[in-house]
Amino acid sequence: MAPFTRRQALITGGTAFLAAACTTTETPDPKPLPTHSGDVKQLLDRAGTCALTPQQTAGPYYLDVDSVRADIREDRPGAKLRVALRVQDLPGCTPVPNVMVEIWHADAGGVYSGFESAKSERFLRGSQPTNADGIAEFTTIYPGWYRGRTVHIHFKVHLSEQTELTSQLYFDERVSEAVFEKPPYTNRDGRNGLNDSDSLFNERLVMTTVQDGDGYLAALTLGVNAG
């Protein structure tokens, strides 16, 4: 039996849309990160009110691997990270089920699969359909850094074969600092890309991140307006 692919799950049609995100604009709490308790929806509900979100570049490291899987780690070492993204329709911020969400990012050493030393590999890339609550979840590792960029995750929301939202996800710097104090991230130094010096960074795309067992849970609510 052929593997299930993202293309098989896409909604047909090309309805134009406006993208939006439900995010917080509050100053980060200097206290230690809270610990996750309850379900993911409770964390997403803390995201705030709906607001238009910027689309951002897919960057030079996108590959259409068309792989539907929740755990995208393969053999890559690093701090465990769960990513929960909720897609909502505006203006009512109602759930959008059965759309494909795709993410990809660098490993702890700042390397993307499919390029450079990992040209033949496909780690840290995958897609998931949103559930009845509009939520897609992934298990991955905390991304590493590479020169010239702050820590980030790329994503696409595939509304149809013709219509998609492409953007990037960011982290609170205090979380990144804590993660990078432990191996395998300590194998490198000289990080020069921070949120406040990154040309693409947008605070509205910073995920809400909490402790989750021996790792982290990061969440953000995204939205579309199909008009």
Short mmCIF file of C-alpha atoms in Angstrom, two decimals, residues 93-193:
data_model
loop_
_atom_site.label_atom_id
_atom_site.label_comp_id
_atom_site.label_asym_id
_atom_site.label_seq_id
_atom_site.Cartn_x
_atom_site.Cartn_y
_atom_site.Cartn_z
CA CYS A 93 -11.58 32.37 15.17
CA THR A 94 -13.37 29.06 14.60
CA PRO A 95 -11.34 25.85 14.10
CA VAL A 96 -10.27 24.86 10.59
CA PRO A 97 -10.05 21.05 10.48
CA ASN A 98 -8.47 18.85 7.82
CA VAL A 99 -5.85 21.23 6.47
CA MET A 100 -2.21 20.21 6.27
CA VAL A 101 0.42 21.96 8.37
CA GLU A 102 4.05 21.45 7.37
CA ILE A 103 7.16 22.36 9.39
CA TRP A 104 10.92 22.15 8.82
CA HIS A 105 13.97 23.44 10.67
CA ALA A 106 17.69 23.02 11.36
CA ASP A 107 19.13 20.39 13.71
CA ALA A 108 21.13 21.15 16.87
CA GLY A 109 24.19 21.85 14.73
CA GLY A 110 22.37 24.31 12.48
CA VAL A 111 22.13 21.89 9.53
CA TYR A 112 19.06 21.35 7.36
CA SER A 113 18.39 17.92 5.93
CA GLY A 114 18.72 17.79 2.17
CA PHE A 115 21.62 20.25 2.17
CA GLU A 116 25.32 20.43 2.91
CA SER A 117 26.51 17.45 5.00
CA ALA A 118 22.96 16.03 5.19
CA LYS A 119 22.10 16.21 1.50
CA SER A 120 20.75 12.66 1.31
CA GLU A 121 18.73 12.85 4.56
CA ARG A 122 15.22 14.14 5.34
CA PHE A 123 15.14 14.69 9.13
CA LEU A 124 13.17 17.44 10.88
CA ARG A 125 10.63 17.77 8.08
CA GLY A 126 7.00 16.65 8.04
CA SER A 127 3.29 17.44 7.75
CA GLN A 128 0.23 16.80 9.88
CA PRO A 129 -3.50 17.40 9.29
CA THR A 130 -5.38 19.59 11.73
CA ASN A 131 -7.90 17.77 13.92
CA ALA A 132 -11.49 18.78 14.72
CA ASP A 133 -10.15 21.62 16.91
CA GLY A 134 -7.92 22.88 14.11
CA ILE A 135 -4.75 21.67 15.88
CA ALA A 136 -1.72 19.94 14.36
CA GLU A 137 1.01 18.63 16.68
CA PHE A 138 4.61 17.60 16.05
CA THR A 139 7.36 16.01 18.12
CA THR A 140 10.78 17.35 17.20
CA ILE A 141 13.93 18.82 18.80
CA TYR A 142 14.68 22.40 19.71
CA PRO A 143 16.27 23.97 16.61
CA GLY A 144 19.92 24.92 16.63
CA TRP A 145 21.29 28.19 15.34
CA TYR A 146 23.26 29.09 12.27
CA ARG A 147 25.07 32.30 11.47
CA GLY A 148 23.00 35.27 10.44
CA ARG A 149 19.61 34.06 11.77
CA THR A 150 17.87 33.83 15.10
CA VAL A 151 16.39 30.47 16.18
CA HIS A 152 13.30 29.66 14.12
CA ILE A 153 11.03 27.04 12.59
CA HIS A 154 9.57 27.35 9.09
CA PHE A 155 5.97 26.37 8.41
CA LYS A 156 3.31 26.20 5.72
CA VAL A 157 -0.45 25.80 6.07
CA HIS A 158 -1.73 24.09 2.91
CA LEU A 159 -5.34 25.14 2.42
CA SER A 160 -5.44 23.66 -1.07
CA GLU A 161 -3.12 22.76 -3.94
CA GLN A 162 -3.04 26.44 -4.91
CA THR A 163 -3.42 28.26 -1.59
CA GLU A 164 -1.03 28.27 1.34
CA LEU A 165 0.31 30.37 4.18
CA THR A 166 4.11 30.40 4.48
CA SER A 167 5.81 31.91 7.51
CA GLN A 168 8.20 31.30 10.42
CA LEU A 169 7.96 30.62 14.16
CA TYR A 170 10.24 32.13 16.80
CA PHE A 171 11.17 31.57 20.45
CA ASP A 172 11.62 33.66 23.57
CA GLU A 173 15.37 34.31 23.86
CA ARG A 174 15.49 33.17 27.49
CA VAL A 175 14.28 29.73 26.39
CA SER A 176 16.94 29.49 23.69
CA GLU A 177 19.65 30.56 26.12
CA ALA A 178 18.65 27.84 28.59
CA VAL A 179 18.54 25.17 25.87
CA PHE A 180 21.92 26.12 24.42
CA GLU A 181 23.65 25.72 27.78
CA LYS A 182 23.33 21.92 27.46
CA PRO A 183 24.69 19.36 24.98
CA PRO A 184 24.55 18.82 22.08
CA TYR A 185 24.15 22.57 21.62
CA THR A 186 27.32 23.27 23.64
CA ASN A 187 29.37 21.67 20.86
CA ARG A 188 29.27 25.03 19.10
CA ASP A 189 29.89 28.64 20.08
CA GLY A 190 29.88 32.03 18.40
CA ARG A 191 26.13 32.45 18.03
CA ASN A 192 25.57 35.83 16.39
CA GLY A 193 21.88 35.72 15.49
#
